[in-house]
PDB file of C-alpha atoms in Angstrom:
ATOM      1  CA  MET A  39      10.048  16.858 -55.801  1.00 52.00           C
ATOM      2  CA  MET A  40       9.173  13.485 -54.417  1.00 64.00           C
ATOM      3  CA  ASN A  41       9.103  11.094 -57.306  1.00 72.00           C
ATOM      4  CA  PRO A  42      10.091   7.461 -57.722  1.00 73.00           C
ATOM      5  CA  GLU A  43      13.498   8.398 -59.169  1.00 78.00           C
ATOM      6  CA  SER A  44      14.327  10.608 -56.147  1.00 76.00           C
ATOM      7  CA  VAL A  45      13.273   7.934 -53.689  1.00 74.00           C
ATOM      8  CA  LYS A  46      15.262   5.309 -55.598  1.00 78.00           C
ATOM      9  CA  ALA A  47      18.347   7.551 -55.626  1.00 79.00           C
ATOM     10  CA  ALA A  48      18.044   8.174 -51.868  1.00 73.00           C
ATOM     11  CA  LEU A  49      17.703   4.432 -51.157  1.00 75.00           C
ATOM     12  CA  GLU A  50      20.700   3.587 -53.363  1.00 80.00           C
ATOM     13  CA  ALA A  51      22.791   6.207 -51.584  1.00 76.00           C
ATOM     14  CA  LEU A  52      21.769   4.806 -48.182  1.00 73.00           C
ATOM     15  CA  THR A  53      22.441   1.188 -49.126  1.00 78.00           C
ATOM     16  CA  SER A  54      25.829   2.066 -50.598  1.00 79.00           C
ATOM     17  CA  GLY A  55      26.783   3.801 -47.343  1.00 77.00           C
ATOM     18  CA  ASP A  56      27.028   7.295 -48.849  1.00 79.00           C
ATOM     19  CA  ALA A  57      25.184   9.241 -46.180  1.00 76.00           C
ATOM     20  CA  ALA A  58      26.106  12.628 -47.643  1.00 79.00           C
ATOM     21  CA  ALA A  59      24.559  11.791 -51.021  1.00 79.00           C
ATOM     22  CA  ALA A  60      21.414  10.382 -49.364  1.00 75.00           C
ATOM     23  CA  LEU A  61      21.114  13.520 -47.247  1.00 78.00           C
ATOM     24  CA  ALA A  62      21.489  15.714 -50.323  1.00 80.00           C
ATOM     25  CA  VAL A  63      18.745  13.835 -52.174  1.00 76.00           C
ATOM     26  CA  LEU A  64      16.395  13.955 -49.194  1.00 75.00           C
ATOM     27  CA  GLU A  65      17.059  17.668 -48.668  1.00 78.00           C
ATOM     28  CA  SER A  66      16.235  18.399 -52.275  1.00 79.00           C
ATOM     29  CA  MET A  67      13.011  16.410 -51.962  1.00 74.00           C
ATOM     30  CA  LEU A  68      12.094  18.357 -48.838  1.00 72.00           C
ATOM     31  CA  VAL A  69      12.838  21.722 -50.393  1.00 74.00           C
ATOM     32  CA  ASP A  70      10.829  20.801 -53.480  1.00 74.00           C
ATOM     33  CA  ALA A  71       7.884  19.746 -51.361  1.00 70.00           C
ATOM     34  CA  ILE A  72       7.988  22.971 -49.376  1.00 70.00           C
ATOM     35  CA  ALA A  73       8.392  25.210 -52.402  1.00 66.00           C
ATOM     36  CA  GLY A  74       5.700  23.346 -54.280  1.00 62.00           C
ATOM     37  CA  GLU A  75       7.683  23.473 -57.477  1.00 50.00           C
ATOM     38  CA  ALA A  76       7.586  20.631 -59.933  1.00 44.00           C
ATOM     39  CA  GLU A  77      11.261  20.698 -60.807  1.00 47.00           C
ATOM     40  CA  ALA A  78      13.097  22.837 -58.296  1.00 44.00           C
ATOM     41  CA  THR A  79      16.800  23.122 -58.605  1.00 49.00           C
ATOM     42  CA  VAL A  80      18.264  23.721 -55.182  1.00 47.00           C
ATOM     43  CA  ASP A  81      21.901  23.983 -54.259  1.00 53.00           C
ATOM     44  CA  THR A  82      22.043  21.175 -51.741  1.00 53.00           C
ATOM     45  CA  ASP A  83      25.634  22.008 -50.871  1.00 56.00           C
ATOM     46  CA  ALA A  84      24.479  25.365 -49.523  1.00 49.00           C
ATOM     47  CA  LEU A  85      21.922  23.630 -47.307  1.00 49.00           C
ATOM     48  CA  ALA A  86      24.495  21.163 -46.059  1.00 53.00           C
ATOM     49  CA  GLU A  87      26.858  23.964 -45.061  1.00 57.00           C
ATOM     50  CA  VAL A  88      24.371  25.781 -42.825  1.00 53.00           C
ATOM     51  CA  PRO A  89      25.753  25.419 -39.316  1.00 56.00           C
ATOM     52  CA  PRO A  90      23.404  24.686 -36.454  1.00 58.00           C
ATOM     53  CA  PRO A  91      22.319  27.770 -34.551  1.00 55.00           C
ATOM     54  CA  PRO A  92      24.696  28.650 -31.742  1.00 56.00           C
ATOM     55  CA  ALA A  93      23.520  27.620 -28.313  1.00 57.00           C
ATOM     56  CA  ASP A  94      22.315  30.647 -26.458  1.00 62.00           C
ATOM     57  CA  GLU A  95      24.028  30.684 -23.075  1.00 69.00           C
ATOM     58  CA  THR A  96      21.150  32.460 -21.402  1.00 82.00           C
ATOM     59  CA  GLU A  97      18.758  29.811 -22.675  1.00 84.00           C
ATOM     60  CA  GLU A  98      21.070  27.143 -21.293  1.00 85.00           C
ATOM     61  CA  GLU A  99      21.136  28.906 -17.931  1.00 86.00           C
ATOM     62  CA  VAL A 100      17.334  29.130 -17.909  1.00 86.00           C
ATOM     63  CA  VAL A 101      17.061  25.425 -18.664  1.00 88.00           C
ATOM     64  CA  LYS A 102      19.628  24.641 -15.964  1.00 87.00           C
ATOM     65  CA  ALA A 103      17.711  26.750 -13.418  1.00 88.00           C
ATOM     66  CA  LYS A 104      14.441  25.023 -14.349  1.00 89.00           C
ATOM     67  CA  LEU A 105      16.095  21.637 -13.984  1.00 91.00           C
ATOM     68  CA  ILE A 106      17.442  22.544 -10.542  1.00 91.00           C
ATOM     69  CA  ARG A 107      14.015  23.836  -9.471  1.00 90.00           C
ATOM     70  CA  LEU A 108      12.247  20.733 -10.781  1.00 91.00           C
ATOM     71  CA  THR A 109      14.776  18.476  -9.067  1.00 92.00           C
ATOM     72  CA  ALA A 110      14.236  20.286  -5.761  1.00 90.00           C
ATOM     73  CA  GLU A 111      10.447  20.034  -6.145  1.00 91.00           C
ATOM     74  CA  HIS A 112      10.741  16.341  -6.981  1.00 92.00           C
ATOM     75  CA  GLU A 113      12.857  15.702  -3.879  1.00 92.00           C
ATOM     76  CA  ALA A 114      10.393  17.665  -1.728  1.00 91.00           C
ATOM     77  CA  LEU A 115       7.515  15.599  -3.114  1.00 93.00           C
ATOM     78  CA  GLN A 116       9.426  12.381  -2.436  1.00 93.00           C
ATOM     79  CA  ARG A 117       9.994  13.457   1.184  1.00 94.00           C
ATOM     80  CA  ARG A 118       6.301  14.344   1.529  1.00 94.00           C
ATOM     81  CA  VAL A 119       5.222  10.981   0.127  1.00 94.00           C
ATOM     82  CA  ALA A 120       7.612   9.211   2.529  1.00 94.00           C
ATOM     83  CA  GLU A 121       6.155  11.191   5.468  1.00 95.00           C
ATOM     84  CA  LEU A 122       2.605  10.331   4.411  1.00 95.00           C
ATOM     85  CA  ASP A 123       3.522   6.657   4.000  1.00 94.00           C
ATOM     86  CA  ALA A 124       5.083   6.617   7.484  1.00 95.00           C
ATOM     87  CA  ARG A 125       2.027   8.343   8.993  1.00 95.00           C
ATOM     88  CA  GLN A 126      -0.304   5.848   7.292  1.00 94.00           C
ATOM     89  CA  ALA A 127       1.816   2.926   8.521  1.00 93.00           C
ATOM     90  CA  ARG A 128       1.628   4.241  12.110  1.00 93.00           C
ATOM     91  CA  ALA A 129      -2.150   4.685  11.848  1.00 93.00           C
ATOM     92  CA  ASP A 130      -2.554   1.173  10.421  1.00 93.00           C
ATOM     93  CA  ALA A 131      -0.362  -0.312  13.179  1.00 91.00           C
ATOM     94  CA  ALA A 132      -2.401   1.449  15.874  1.00 92.00           C
ATOM     95  CA  GLU A 133      -5.683   0.267  14.361  1.00 93.00           C
ATOM     96  CA  ARG A 134      -4.317  -3.282  14.005  1.00 93.00           C
ATOM     97  CA  ALA A 135      -3.264  -3.292  17.680  1.00 92.00           C
ATOM     98  CA  GLN A 136      -6.746  -2.071  18.669  1.00 93.00           C
ATOM     99  CA  LEU A 137      -8.433  -4.779  16.589  1.00 94.00           C
ATOM    100  CA  VAL A 138      -6.189  -7.512  18.019  1.00 93.00           C
ATOM    101  CA  GLY A 139      -7.002  -6.198  21.502  1.00 91.00           C
ATOM    102  CA  ASP A 140     -10.691  -6.424  20.630  1.00 92.00           C
ATOM    103  CA  LEU A 141     -10.235 -10.053  19.551  1.00 91.00           C
ATOM    104  CA  VAL A 142      -8.639 -10.782  22.933  1.00 90.00           C
ATOM    105  CA  LYS A 143     -11.463  -8.995  24.790  1.00 89.00           C
ATOM    106  CA  LEU A 144     -14.049 -10.951  22.827  1.00 87.00           C
ATOM    107  CA  GLY A 145     -12.331 -14.206  23.802  1.00 86.00           C
ATOM    108  CA  VAL A 146     -11.474 -15.146  20.221  1.00 87.00           C
ATOM    109  CA  GLU A 147      -7.731 -14.921  20.890  1.00 89.00           C
ATOM    110  CA  LEU A 148      -5.708 -15.539  24.008  1.00 88.00           C
ATOM    111  CA  PRO A 149      -3.164 -12.881  24.947  1.00 88.00           C
ATOM    112  CA  GLY A 150      -0.356 -15.397  24.470  1.00 87.00           C
ATOM    113  CA  THR A 151      -1.491 -16.299  20.957  1.00 89.00           C
ATOM    114  CA  ALA A 152      -2.335 -12.752  19.884  1.00 91.00           C
ATOM    115  CA  TRP A 153       0.664 -10.707  20.997  1.00 90.00           C
ATOM    116  CA  GLN A 154       4.326 -11.098  20.147  1.00 89.00           C
ATOM    117  CA  ASP A 155       5.125  -8.154  22.448  1.00 87.00           C
ATOM    118  CA  PRO A 156       2.036  -7.067  24.400  1.00 82.00           C
ATOM    119  CA  ASP A 157       3.767  -4.064  26.002  1.00 84.00           C
ATOM    120  CA  ALA A 158       4.725  -2.615  22.615  1.00 85.00           C
ATOM    121  CA  GLY A 159       1.408  -3.634  21.028  1.00 84.00           C
ATOM    122  CA  VAL A 160       3.049  -5.897  18.441  1.00 90.00           C
ATOM    123  CA  PRO A 161       0.730  -8.681  17.247  1.00 93.00           C
ATOM    124  CA  VAL A 162       1.992 -12.094  16.186  1.00 92.00           C
ATOM    125  CA  GLU A 163       3.048 -12.580  12.566  1.00 92.00           C
ATOM    126  CA  ARG A 164      -0.210 -14.130  11.333  1.00 93.00           C
ATOM    127  CA  LEU A 165      -2.215 -11.161  12.638  1.00 92.00           C
ATOM    128  CA  ARG A 166       0.339  -8.653  11.295  1.00 91.00           C
ATOM    129  CA  VAL A 167       0.083  -9.995   7.742  1.00 92.00           C
ATOM    130  CA  GLU A 168      -3.699 -10.363   7.757  1.00 92.00           C
ATOM    131  CA  ALA A 169      -5.308  -7.635   5.672  1.00 93.00           C
ATOM    132  CA  LEU A 170      -6.650  -4.833   7.819  1.00 93.00           C
ATOM    133  CA  SER A 171     -10.047  -5.018   6.124  1.00 94.00           C
ATOM    134  CA  ASP A 172     -10.247  -8.763   6.882  1.00 94.00           C
ATOM    135  CA  LEU A 173      -9.297  -8.129  10.508  1.00 94.00           C
ATOM    136  CA  ARG A 174     -12.003  -5.444  10.784  1.00 94.00           C
ATOM    137  CA  GLY A 175     -14.516  -7.903   9.339  1.00 94.00           C
ATOM    138  CA  ARG A 176     -13.537 -10.636  11.815  1.00 92.00           C
ATOM    139  CA  VAL A 177     -13.908  -8.296  14.775  1.00 92.00           C
ATOM    140  CA  ALA A 178     -17.298  -7.091  13.511  1.00 92.00           C
ATOM    141  CA  LEU A 179     -18.538 -10.670  13.074  1.00 92.00           C
ATOM    142  CA  HIS A 180     -17.413 -11.688  16.558  1.00 89.00           C
ATOM    143  CA  ARG A 181     -18.910  -8.571  18.116  1.00 87.00           C
ATOM    144  CA  ALA A 182     -22.232  -9.370  16.488  1.00 86.00           C
ATOM    145  CA  ALA A 183     -22.061 -13.022  17.574  1.00 84.00           C
ATOM    146  CA  ARG A 184     -21.051 -12.435  21.190  1.00 66.00           C
ATOM    147  CA  PRO A 185     -22.443  -9.784  23.462  1.00 64.00           C
ATOM    148  CA  ILE A 186     -19.789  -7.956  25.447  1.00 60.00           C
ATOM    149  CA  GLY A 187     -19.942  -8.119  29.215  1.00 64.00           C
ATOM    150  CA  VAL A 188     -20.833 -10.626  31.884  1.00 62.00           C
ATOM    151  CA  ARG A 189     -24.467 -11.331  32.530  1.00 67.00           C
ATOM    152  CA  PRO A 190     -25.473 -11.763  36.144  1.00 63.00           C
ATOM    153  CA  PRO A 191     -27.114 -15.036  37.111  1.00 61.00           C
ATOM    154  CA  THR A 192     -30.870 -15.055  36.711  1.00 64.00           C
ATOM    155  CA  ALA A 193     -31.626 -17.243  39.771  1.00 61.00           C
ATOM    156  CA  PRO A 194     -30.738 -16.086  43.254  1.00 61.00           C
ATOM    157  CA  VAL A 195     -27.814 -17.844  44.904  1.00 60.00           C
ATOM    158  CA  VAL A 196     -28.789 -19.894  47.911  1.00 66.00           C
ATOM    159  CA  GLU A 197     -26.313 -19.763  50.763  1.00 79.00           C
ATOM    160  CA  LEU A 198     -25.714 -22.648  53.140  1.00 80.00           C
ATOM    161  CA  THR A 199     -26.773 -22.312  56.726  1.00 84.00           C
ATOM    162  CA  ALA A 200     -24.094 -22.297  59.399  1.00 88.00           C
ATOM    163  CA  ALA A 201     -24.843 -25.943  60.285  1.00 89.00           C
ATOM    164  CA  GLU A 202     -24.665 -27.014  56.617  1.00 87.00           C
ATOM    165  CA  GLN A 203     -21.426 -25.112  56.145  1.00 86.00           C
ATOM    166  CA  ALA A 204     -19.916 -26.792  59.214  1.00 90.00           C
ATOM    167  CA  ALA A 205     -20.964 -30.205  57.861  1.00 89.00           C
ATOM    168  CA  ALA A 206     -19.459 -29.350  54.446  1.00 87.00           C
ATOM    169  CA  ASP A 207     -16.190 -28.294  56.074  1.00 89.00           C
ATOM    170  CA  LYS A 208     -15.861 -31.759  57.680  1.00 92.00           C
ATOM    171  CA  ILE A 209     -15.982 -33.438  54.233  1.00 90.00           C
ATOM    172  CA  PRO A 210     -12.584 -33.533  52.490  1.00 89.00           C
ATOM    173  CA  ALA A 211     -12.337 -31.334  49.378  1.00 86.00           C
ATOM    174  CA  GLY A 212     -13.344 -33.195  46.262  1.00 86.00           C
ATOM    175  CA  PRO A 213     -16.354 -34.473  44.359  1.00 88.00           C
ATOM    176  CA  ALA A 214     -18.155 -35.701  47.481  1.00 88.00           C
ATOM    177  CA  ARG A 215     -18.036 -32.273  49.102  1.00 86.00           C
ATOM    178  CA  ASP A 216     -19.187 -30.575  45.872  1.00 86.00           C
ATOM    179  CA  ARG A 217     -22.164 -32.975  45.616  1.00 87.00           C
ATOM    180  CA  PHE A 218     -23.108 -32.295  49.254  1.00 87.00           C
ATOM    181  CA  ILE A 219     -23.087 -28.509  48.733  1.00 84.00           C
ATOM    182  CA  ALA A 220     -25.019 -28.742  45.443  1.00 84.00           C
ATOM    183  CA  LEU A 221     -27.604 -31.035  47.025  1.00 85.00           C
ATOM    184  CA  ARG A 222     -28.146 -28.691  49.965  1.00 82.00           C
ATOM    185  CA  ARG A 223     -28.471 -25.635  47.703  1.00 77.00           C
ATOM    186  CA  ASN A 224     -30.879 -27.349  45.332  1.00 76.00           C
ATOM    187  CA  THR A 225     -33.214 -28.634  48.055  1.00 76.00           C
ATOM    188  CA  ARG A 226     -33.939 -25.188  49.502  1.00 69.00           C
ATOM    189  CA  LYS A 227     -35.582 -22.207  47.915  1.00 61.00           C
ATOM    190  CA  ALA A 228     -34.289 -18.691  48.131  1.00 53.00           C
TER     191      ALA A 228
END
């Protein structure tokens, strides 16, 4: 039974280094608690002599087979995760290349500043490390700010007459010639 004397005896046996005596006291306390008797007298030597149950070889084989199966499943899952990671990395790289191409088309980046290897679609380092969500946001903002495509001129282009063109050809190339052509075009209506 668990009483202060039993606990004290178990502690004294433990502190003195007598593990066998401490085990005997604790076993008697356990047996008393299970039996529910106030003063049970149990032969603790008989309890100490009970050998552990023999290991069942078939149980060991079952455990070994389960371990092998679990190891194989774990390795298969690791391969699957690696494949999915590689597929995601390829998809992200393709999307990044598309977004960098869009930045070049929008005129935000020059091809020389955007691509490390344009043929392979490899962006420069700063665009490779930029978060994909941030890159998507930048492209969306620039698309909204700049319309894509070239707008045709709204006013008709006035061509020089043959006489005006001959006179312009006699003037050496430079600012004087440009002013002459602009003046002639601006003075006539289409």
